[in-house]
Amino acid sequence: MRLHRLDITAFGPFGDSQRVDFDALSTAGLFLLHGPTGAGKTSVLDAVCYALYGSVPGARQSGQGMTLRSDHAAAATRTEVRLELTVAERRLEITRQPPWARPKKRGSGSTLDKAQSWLREYDAQAGTWKDLSRSHQEIGEEITQLLGMSREQFCQVVLLPQGDFARFLRADAEARGRLLGRLFDTHRFAEVEKRLAERRRATETQVRDGDTELLADAHRMQQAAGDAMRLPDTAPGEPGLADAVMGAAAIARSTAREQLTIAHSRLTAAESAQAAAEHTLADVRELARLQQRFTQARDRAALMEERSDGYRQAQARMERARKAEAVAPALELREAADAEHGRAAVAQSRARALLPETFAGAGAAGLAAAARRAAEELGGLESARRGEQRLAELVAERAGLDRQERADEDVLQEAEAWLAGWETIRAGLQSRIDSAQEAATRAEQFGVQREPAQKRLNAARMRDELAGDTDTIADRVRLAQEDALAAKAHWLDVKEQRLNGIAAELAAQLADGEPCAVCGSTDHPAPARKDAGHVDREAEERALAAYQQADERHIEQERRLGTVREALAAATAEAGDTPTEQLAVTSEELERLYAQAHRDASDLHPAREELRRAEVEQGQRTTARQQAEVRAASRVGHRERLDQERVLLEKELTQARGPADSVAARAAQLERQTALLTDAADAARAAEDTAQRLKDADARLADAAFRAGFETPQAAADALLDDAAHRDLQRRLDAWQSEEAAVRAVLAEPETVDAARQPSADLASAERGASLAAQRVRDAASARDAAARRCTDLDRLSARATGSVRRLAPLREEYDRVARLASLAAGTSADNERKMRLESYVLAARLEQVAAAATVRLLRMSSGRYTLVHSDDRAGRGRSGLGLHVVDAWTGRERDTATLSGGETFFASLALALGLADVVTDEAGGVRLDTLFIDEGFGSLDDQTLDEVLDVLDSLRERDRSVGIVSHVADLRRRIHAQLEVVKGRAGSALRQRGAG
């Protein structure tokens, strides 16, 4: 890479356009870039870096290029950097313009133009420039590819700014590897590592997938084999998995076949046992039938034995009926007497019918005595009347208890009916409360979102308002800046005019005999005279005051602009880029949702109050039900006491009033009863006479019955049968005889008798045995079928697994081979003792070349003391291959480069960088570095070392390479003739090129 020309406009401290002719500077091979502190030496290097990469080194890159613009540039001048260079034998021109807030063409304010880039290539045959691209990305990719370095690497190798030579010298192995890999184009070796790693991952994935599929088949075999197969603990991808799975499958198949044989044997045994159980069940069923027939016959015989008395009684009844036919005449005589007595008894009955039932059995004497007692009873009814009043009170109190009971029953029914729906009521109210609470939560959430949304809306409105204010104030700032610059220029002109005429002003203060304030002489032969337009101190102070006022107005406008911009930035940060209308719609939607949720949440308190009232009512109804139950329990005892007292009173009153409804009715009844008893006594005496005649007839009937063999006449009368009863009795006797004959025939059967002698048939046990035998047959058949299916499934899955293992074997061999190569290339293999990656191994050879090339210059710079050597020792637990040590010839020891002093570190790093550039140039695939910049560090060298370093740098001309030294060491301006000076002024810095060919 060789730089030809650099054009800078309004960049950094350079307010105007500046040009650097690197071709002229490179003629000398060594040139100096110098100037006062802050003049902009580093800005020249920044411009080169910005032209190539679109950004500047390190911390100086900020604000997306907005800070690159010069504060000294005119408002209408755009910042631009143009670099012409040759790289990879192609002459290119790169032009970059950072973003620019230019003044509006119409109206006041400014507008932001985007950054722009151009890439052109010189066509030597046509003698013209050809446009290649205007895309930032395409240009960046093209330059990075051509240079083979990123911005950071370019700054580290080519620019080496602000004493960062030691960064490469002290970098770790990884950082050195990244830089050397880009410079020496060793990415193909890294690509080999990557391809091997990818191939290893791919084959590993395929092997793991195959093992996973094999394990899936193994899991299916385990599921088919049950507990007969145990899976190996080997994970997919580990060696030995296939052998373990196939071995376990073989064991499972053998076990499954053994289980199938056992299942066949068990099924045969179960079928034989089932046939025996079925035969036994048939025998038990026949035995049970015969035993049941015998039992039924024996039960019929026992029943006939139990009813034999009835049969004998029926026979006796038939015999007695035949004997009773001789007593029939006496019975007829007795019936006539009985009829006469009946008529008397009817008369007596009529008389007695008018009497209470208590006199039904009284004779004539008794009835007379009762008449006397009824008369006496009339005088003892006074106490019975008081008892009757108390009974009325008891009845009324009892009715009151009944009314209370009915009222409590109503209360209980109403309470039960209400409490039955209590859960529904409570659930409904709780649902309302939950809904209201959820609405309250939503309202709270929306309420939290309202304020930020409203703030964003207010910020957006403020943003829109401040956007217009910014343009207005920016115009004011521009005008104030122009006024301040004009006032400053006027003040400087006035000041310069005053300085030009200061001699006349001093001469006006001279006096004869007084010494001159300038030369001290007392003679004033030709004092200066004030000419027309002379500027005095007051005019200068007025111009300075005007400038200060204009500058203060400018500062005030800038402060206001900064305040507005800060407010705009704050409003934009809070509101974002969302349009105000959209934020307003969002805020209105939040307000609507919040109002809706707030309305829904307003039902929370009424619902809670209604639930509280319902709970109070539920408590009240529960209490009312409990109180009603308590009153009902207390009424039971009270009612019992009232009933007991009522029973006693009713008993006493019943005795007192007899069958009457009241005591008064009883008195009237007794008066009537007296008359009735007298009439009844007469009727009773008449009945007694007819009764005597009936007695005589009974005596004659008793005698006739005795002679017929009956103990009493009634027995003879009872023994008589009518025709229907006689026929029924004869039928019963015939049926008995038929049943007796049938039972005796069954009990005489030999097989039935033999069955009865045997133990009772256990039919349920036989049926259970037959059922169990059938179930065993079904279970054995199911087990046989399951074992057969298990064998079939295991054979199928084993064949599938065998095919998978055969297909996987070549892939596993390939994986083992690729994995060994990948681990060896990645430095992780045990065979790679130094843990060096393939790319590191290649770069280590390149680093040896760099160290050898750097040592040639380092020996000259250090007067033969130091030598750089490559080390492939491992650092700690890391990898080896890219280490750098320095050998001190004075001590003969090899030590780390970090132990060098500041000056030693500088020229060691410089030697290393120059050696790196030489090796990169010699490397066919590398990038030729024809232009290098060295920024500072020379002040740390003594004079002898400085001479040696400059001799080394001057020797670079032999390889057609130029080196630019950036420094303000005064001695270098004497030693180096080709110079690029940066001159600092009020209107910005300027470049002056001298001593170049």
CSV table of N, CA and C in Angstrom, one decimal, residues 104-203:
chain,number,residue,atom,x,y,z
A,104,LYS,N,-30.3,25.7,5.5
A,104,LYS,CA,-31.4,25.5,4.6
A,104,LYS,C,-31.2,26.4,3.4
A,105,LYS,N,-31.5,26.0,2.2
A,105,LYS,CA,-31.5,26.8,1.0
A,105,LYS,C,-32.6,27.8,1.0
A,106,ARG,N,-33.7,27.5,1.6
A,106,ARG,CA,-34.8,28.4,1.7
A,106,ARG,C,-35.2,28.6,3.1
A,107,GLY,N,-35.3,29.8,3.6
A,107,GLY,CA,-35.7,30.0,4.9
A,107,GLY,C,-34.5,29.9,5.9
A,108,SER,N,-34.8,29.9,7.1
A,108,SER,CA,-33.7,29.9,8.1
A,108,SER,C,-33.6,28.4,8.7
A,109,GLY,N,-32.6,28.2,9.5
A,109,GLY,CA,-32.4,26.9,10.1
A,109,GLY,C,-31.4,26.1,9.3
A,110,SER,N,-31.3,24.8,9.7
A,110,SER,CA,-30.4,23.9,9.1
A,110,SER,C,-31.1,22.6,8.8
A,111,THR,N,-30.5,21.8,7.9
A,111,THR,CA,-31.0,20.5,7.6
A,111,THR,C,-29.8,19.5,7.5
A,112,LEU,N,-30.1,18.2,7.9
A,112,LEU,CA,-29.0,17.3,8.0
A,112,LEU,C,-28.9,16.5,6.7
A,113,ASP,N,-27.7,16.5,6.1
A,113,ASP,CA,-27.4,15.7,4.9
A,113,ASP,C,-26.7,14.5,5.4
A,114,LYS,N,-27.0,13.3,4.8
A,114,LYS,CA,-26.4,12.1,5.2
A,114,LYS,C,-24.9,12.0,4.7
A,115,ALA,N,-24.2,11.1,5.3
A,115,ALA,CA,-22.8,10.9,4.9
A,115,ALA,C,-22.8,10.3,3.5
A,116,GLN,N,-21.7,10.6,2.8
A,116,GLN,CA,-21.6,10.1,1.4
A,116,GLN,C,-20.1,9.6,1.2
A,117,SER,N,-20.0,8.6,0.3
A,117,SER,CA,-18.7,8.0,0.0
A,117,SER,C,-18.6,7.8,-1.5
A,118,TRP,N,-17.4,7.9,-2.1
A,118,TRP,CA,-17.1,7.6,-3.5
A,118,TRP,C,-15.8,6.8,-3.6
A,119,LEU,N,-15.8,5.8,-4.5
A,119,LEU,CA,-14.6,5.0,-4.7
A,119,LEU,C,-14.4,5.0,-6.3
A,120,ARG,N,-13.2,5.5,-6.7
A,120,ARG,CA,-12.9,5.5,-8.1
A,120,ARG,C,-11.6,4.8,-8.3
A,121,GLU,N,-11.4,4.3,-9.5
A,121,GLU,CA,-10.1,3.6,-9.9
A,121,GLU,C,-9.6,4.2,-11.2
A,122,TYR,N,-8.3,4.4,-11.2
A,122,TYR,CA,-7.7,5.1,-12.4
A,122,TYR,C,-7.4,4.0,-13.5
A,123,ASP,N,-7.9,4.3,-14.7
A,123,ASP,CA,-7.7,3.4,-15.8
A,123,ASP,C,-6.5,4.0,-16.6
A,124,ALA,N,-5.3,3.3,-16.5
A,124,ALA,CA,-4.1,3.9,-17.1
A,124,ALA,C,-4.2,3.9,-18.6
A,125,GLN,N,-4.8,2.9,-19.2
A,125,GLN,CA,-4.9,2.9,-20.6
A,125,GLN,C,-5.8,4.0,-21.1
A,126,ALA,N,-6.9,4.2,-20.5
A,126,ALA,CA,-7.8,5.3,-20.9
A,126,ALA,C,-7.4,6.7,-20.4
A,127,GLY,N,-6.6,6.6,-19.3
A,127,GLY,CA,-6.2,7.9,-18.7
A,127,GLY,C,-7.3,8.6,-18.0
A,128,THR,N,-8.3,7.9,-17.5
A,128,THR,CA,-9.4,8.5,-16.8
A,128,THR,C,-9.7,7.7,-15.5
A,129,TRP,N,-10.5,8.4,-14.7
A,129,TRP,CA,-11.0,7.7,-13.4
A,129,TRP,C,-12.3,7.1,-13.7
A,130,LYS,N,-12.5,5.9,-13.2
A,130,LYS,CA,-13.7,5.1,-13.4
A,130,LYS,C,-14.4,4.9,-12.0
A,131,ASP,N,-15.7,5.3,-11.9
A,131,ASP,CA,-16.5,5.1,-10.7
A,131,ASP,C,-16.7,3.6,-10.4
A,132,LEU,N,-16.5,3.3,-9.1
A,132,LEU,CA,-16.7,1.9,-8.7
A,132,LEU,C,-17.9,1.7,-7.8
A,133,SER,N,-18.1,2.6,-6.8
A,133,SER,CA,-19.2,2.4,-5.9
A,133,SER,C,-19.4,3.7,-5.1
A,134,ARG,N,-20.6,3.9,-4.7
A,134,ARG,CA,-21.0,5.0,-3.7
A,134,ARG,C,-21.6,4.4,-2.5
A,135,SER,N,-21.5,3.1,-2.2
A,135,SER,CA,-22.1,2.5,-1.1
A,135,SER,C,-21.0,2.4,0.0
A,136,HIS,N,-21.4,2.9,1.2
A,136,HIS,CA,-20.5,2.8,2.4
A,136,HIS,C,-20.0,1.4,2.6
A,137,GLN,N,-21.0,0.4,2.6
A,137,GLN,CA,-20.7,-0.9,2.9
A,137,GLN,C,-19.8,-1.6,1.9
A,138,GLU,N,-20.1,-1.4,0.6
A,138,GLU,CA,-19.3,-2.0,-0.5
A,138,GLU,C,-17.9,-1.4,-0.5
A,139,ILE,N,-17.8,-0.1,-0.3
A,139,ILE,CA,-16.5,0.5,-0.2
A,139,ILE,C,-15.7,0.0,0.9
A,140,GLY,N,-16.3,-0.1,2.1
A,140,GLY,CA,-15.6,-0.6,3.3
A,140,GLY,C,-15.2,-2.1,3.1
A,141,GLU,N,-16.0,-2.9,2.5
A,141,GLU,CA,-15.6,-4.3,2.3
A,141,GLU,C,-14.5,-4.4,1.2
A,142,GLU,N,-14.5,-3.6,0.2
A,142,GLU,CA,-13.5,-3.6,-0.9
A,142,GLU,C,-12.2,-3.2,-0.3
A,143,ILE,N,-12.1,-2.1,0.5
A,143,ILE,CA,-10.9,-1.6,1.1
A,143,ILE,C,-10.3,-2.6,2.1
A,144,THR,N,-11.2,-3.1,2.9
A,144,THR,CA,-10.7,-4.1,3.9
A,144,THR,C,-10.2,-5.4,3.3
A,145,GLN,N,-10.8,-5.8,2.2
A,145,GLN,CA,-10.3,-7.0,1.4
A,145,GLN,C,-9.0,-6.7,0.8
A,146,LEU,N,-8.8,-5.5,0.2
A,146,LEU,CA,-7.6,-5.2,-0.5
A,146,LEU,C,-6.4,-5.0,0.5
A,147,LEU,N,-6.7,-4.3,1.6
A,147,LEU,CA,-5.6,-4.1,2.6
A,147,LEU,C,-5.4,-5.3,3.4
A,148,GLY,N,-6.5,-6.2,3.6
A,148,GLY,CA,-6.3,-7.4,4.4
A,148,GLY,C,-6.2,-7.1,5.9
A,149,MET,N,-6.7,-5.9,6.3
A,149,MET,CA,-6.6,-5.5,7.7
A,149,MET,C,-7.9,-4.7,8.1
A,150,SER,N,-8.3,-4.9,9.3
A,150,SER,CA,-9.4,-4.1,9.9
A,150,SER,C,-8.8,-2.7,10.3
A,151,ARG,N,-9.7,-1.8,10.7
A,151,ARG,CA,-9.2,-0.5,11.1
A,151,ARG,C,-8.2,-0.6,12.2
A,152,GLU,N,-8.6,-1.4,13.3
A,152,GLU,CA,-7.7,-1.5,14.4
A,152,GLU,C,-6.3,-2.1,14.0
A,153,GLN,N,-6.3,-3.1,13.1
A,153,GLN,CA,-5.0,-3.7,12.7
A,153,GLN,C,-4.2,-2.7,11.8
A,154,PHE,N,-4.9,-1.9,11.0
A,154,PHE,CA,-4.2,-0.9,10.2
A,154,PHE,C,-3.6,0.1,11.1
A,155,CYS,N,-4.3,0.6,12.1
A,155,CYS,CA,-3.7,1.5,13.1
A,155,CYS,C,-2.5,0.9,13.8
A,156,GLN,N,-2.6,-0.4,14.1
A,156,GLN,CA,-1.5,-1.0,14.8
A,156,GLN,C,-0.3,-1.2,14.0
A,157,VAL,N,-0.4,-1.5,12.7
A,157,VAL,CA,0.7,-1.8,11.8
A,157,VAL,C,1.2,-0.7,11.0
A,158,VAL,N,0.3,0.2,10.5
A,158,VAL,CA,0.7,1.2,9.5
A,158,VAL,C,0.7,2.6,10.2
A,159,LEU,N,-0.3,2.9,11.0
A,159,LEU,CA,-0.3,4.2,11.7
A,159,LEU,C,0.4,4.2,13.0
A,160,LEU,N,0.3,3.2,13.8
A,160,LEU,CA,0.9,3.0,15.1
A,160,LEU,C,0.9,4.4,15.8
A,161,PRO,N,-0.4,4.8,16.2
A,161,PRO,CA,-0.5,6.2,16.8
A,161,PRO,C,-0.2,6.2,18.3
A,162,GLN,N,0.4,7.4,18.7
A,162,GLN,CA,0.6,7.7,20.1
A,162,GLN,C,1.3,6.7,20.9
A,163,GLY,N,2.4,6.2,20.4
A,163,GLY,CA,3.2,5.3,21.2
A,163,GLY,C,2.7,3.9,21.3
A,164,ASP,N,1.8,3.4,20.5
A,164,ASP,CA,1.2,2.1,20.6
A,164,ASP,C,2.0,1.0,19.9
A,165,PHE,N,3.3,1.3,19.7
A,165,PHE,CA,4.2,0.2,19.1
A,165,PHE,C,4.2,-1.0,19.9
A,166,ALA,N,4.1,-0.8,21.3
A,166,ALA,CA,4.2,-2.0,22.2
A,166,ALA,C,3.0,-2.8,22.2
A,167,ARG,N,1.9,-2.4,21.6
A,167,ARG,CA,0.7,-3.2,21.6
A,167,ARG,C,0.9,-4.6,21.0
A,168,PHE,N,1.6,-4.6,19.8
A,168,PHE,CA,1.9,-5.9,19.2
A,168,PHE,C,3.0,-6.6,20.0
A,169,LEU,N,4.0,-5.9,20.4
A,169,LEU,CA,5.0,-6.5,21.2
A,169,LEU,C,4.5,-7.2,22.4
A,170,ARG,N,3.6,-6.6,23.1
A,170,ARG,CA,3.1,-7.1,24.4
A,170,ARG,C,1.8,-7.8,24.3
A,171,ALA,N,1.3,-8.0,23.1
A,171,ALA,CA,0.0,-8.7,22.9
A,171,ALA,C,0.1,-10.2,23.2
A,172,ASP,N,-1.0,-10.8,23.6
A,172,ASP,CA,-1.0,-12.2,23.8
A,172,ASP,C,-1.0,-13.0,22.5
A,173,ALA,N,-0.9,-14.3,22.7
A,173,ALA,CA,-0.7,-15.2,21.5
A,173,ALA,C,-2.0,-15.1,20.6
A,174,GLU,N,-3.2,-15.0,21.2
A,174,GLU,CA,-4.4,-14.9,20.4
A,174,GLU,C,-4.4,-13.7,19.6
A,175,ALA,N,-4.1,-12.5,20.2
A,175,ALA,CA,-4.1,-11.2,19.5
A,175,ALA,C,-3.1,-11.2,18.4
A,176,ARG,N,-1.9,-11.8,18.6
A,176,ARG,CA,-0.8,-11.8,17.6
A,176,ARG,C,-1.3,-12.7,16.5
A,177,GLY,N,-2.0,-13.8,16.8
A,177,GLY,CA,-2.4,-14.8,15.8
A,177,GLY,C,-3.5,-14.1,14.9
A,178,ARG,N,-4.4,-13.3,15.5
A,178,ARG,CA,-5.4,-12.7,14.6
A,178,ARG,C,-4.8,-11.7,13.6
A,179,LEU,N,-3.8,-10.9,14.1
A,179,LEU,CA,-3.2,-9.9,13.2
A,179,LEU,C,-2.3,-10.6,12.2
A,180,LEU,N,-1.5,-11.5,12.6
A,180,LEU,CA,-0.6,-12.2,11.6
A,180,LEU,C,-1.4,-13.0,10.6
A,181,GLY,N,-2.5,-13.6,11.1
A,181,GLY,CA,-3.4,-14.3,10.1
A,181,GLY,C,-3.9,-13.5,9.0
A,182,ARG,N,-4.3,-12.2,9.3
A,182,ARG,CA,-4.8,-11.3,8.3
A,182,ARG,C,-3.7,-10.8,7.4
A,183,LEU,N,-2.5,-10.6,8.0
A,183,LEU,CA,-1.4,-10.1,7.2
A,183,LEU,C,-0.8,-11.1,6.3
A,184,PHE,N,-0.7,-12.4,6.7
A,184,PHE,CA,0.0,-13.4,6.0
A,184,PHE,C,-1.0,-14.3,5.2
A,185,ASP,N,-2.3,-14.0,5.3
A,185,ASP,CA,-3.3,-14.7,4.5
A,185,ASP,C,-3.3,-16.2,4.9
A,186,THR,N,-3.3,-16.5,6.2
A,186,THR,CA,-3.3,-17.9,6.6
A,186,THR,C,-4.7,-18.4,7.0
A,187,HIS,N,-5.7,-17.6,6.5
A,187,HIS,CA,-7.0,-18.0,6.8
A,187,HIS,C,-7.4,-19.4,6.2
A,188,ARG,N,-6.6,-19.8,5.1
A,188,ARG,CA,-6.9,-21.1,4.6
A,188,ARG,C,-6.6,-22.2,5.5
A,189,PHE,N,-5.6,-22.0,6.4
A,189,PHE,CA,-5.3,-23.0,7.4
A,189,PHE,C,-6.3,-23.0,8.5
A,190,ALA,N,-6.8,-21.8,8.9
A,190,ALA,CA,-7.9,-21.7,9.8
A,190,ALA,C,-9.2,-22.4,9.2
A,191,GLU,N,-9.3,-22.2,7.9
A,191,GLU,CA,-10.4,-22.8,7.2
A,191,GLU,C,-10.4,-24.3,7.2
A,192,VAL,N,-9.1,-24.8,7.1
A,192,VAL,CA,-8.9,-26.3,7.2
A,192,VAL,C,-9.4,-26.7,8.6
A,193,GLU,N,-8.9,-26.0,9.6
A,193,GLU,CA,-9.3,-26.3,11.0
A,193,GLU,C,-10.9,-26.3,11.1
A,194,LYS,N,-11.4,-25.2,10.6
A,194,LYS,CA,-12.9,-25.1,10.6
A,194,LYS,C,-13.6,-26.2,9.9
A,195,ARG,N,-13.1,-26.5,8.7
A,195,ARG,CA,-13.7,-27.6,7.9
A,195,ARG,C,-13.6,-28.9,8.6
A,196,LEU,N,-12.4,-29.2,9.2
A,196,LEU,CA,-12.3,-30.4,10.0
A,196,LEU,C,-13.2,-30.5,11.2
A,197,ALA,N,-13.3,-29.3,11.9
A,197,ALA,CA,-14.2,-29.2,13.0
A,197,ALA,C,-15.7,-29.4,12.6
A,198,GLU,N,-16.0,-28.8,11.5
A,198,GLU,CA,-17.4,-28.9,11.0
A,198,GLU,C,-17.6,-30.4,10.6
A,199,ARG,N,-16.6,-30.9,9.8
A,199,ARG,CA,-16.8,-32.3,9.4
A,199,ARG,C,-16.9,-33.3,10.7
A,200,ARG,N,-16.1,-33.0,11.7
A,200,ARG,CA,-16.2,-33.8,12.9
A,200,ARG,C,-17.6,-33.6,13.5
A,201,ARG,N,-18.1,-32.3,13.6
A,201,ARG,CA,-19.4,-32.1,14.2
A,201,ARG,C,-20.5,-32.8,13.4
A,202,ALA,N,-20.3,-32.7,12.0
A,202,ALA,CA,-21.3,-33.3,11.1
A,202,ALA,C,-21.3,-34.8,11.3
A,203,THR,N,-20.1,-35.5,11.2
A,203,THR,CA,-20.1,-36.9,11.4
A,203,THR,C,-20.5,-37.3,12.8
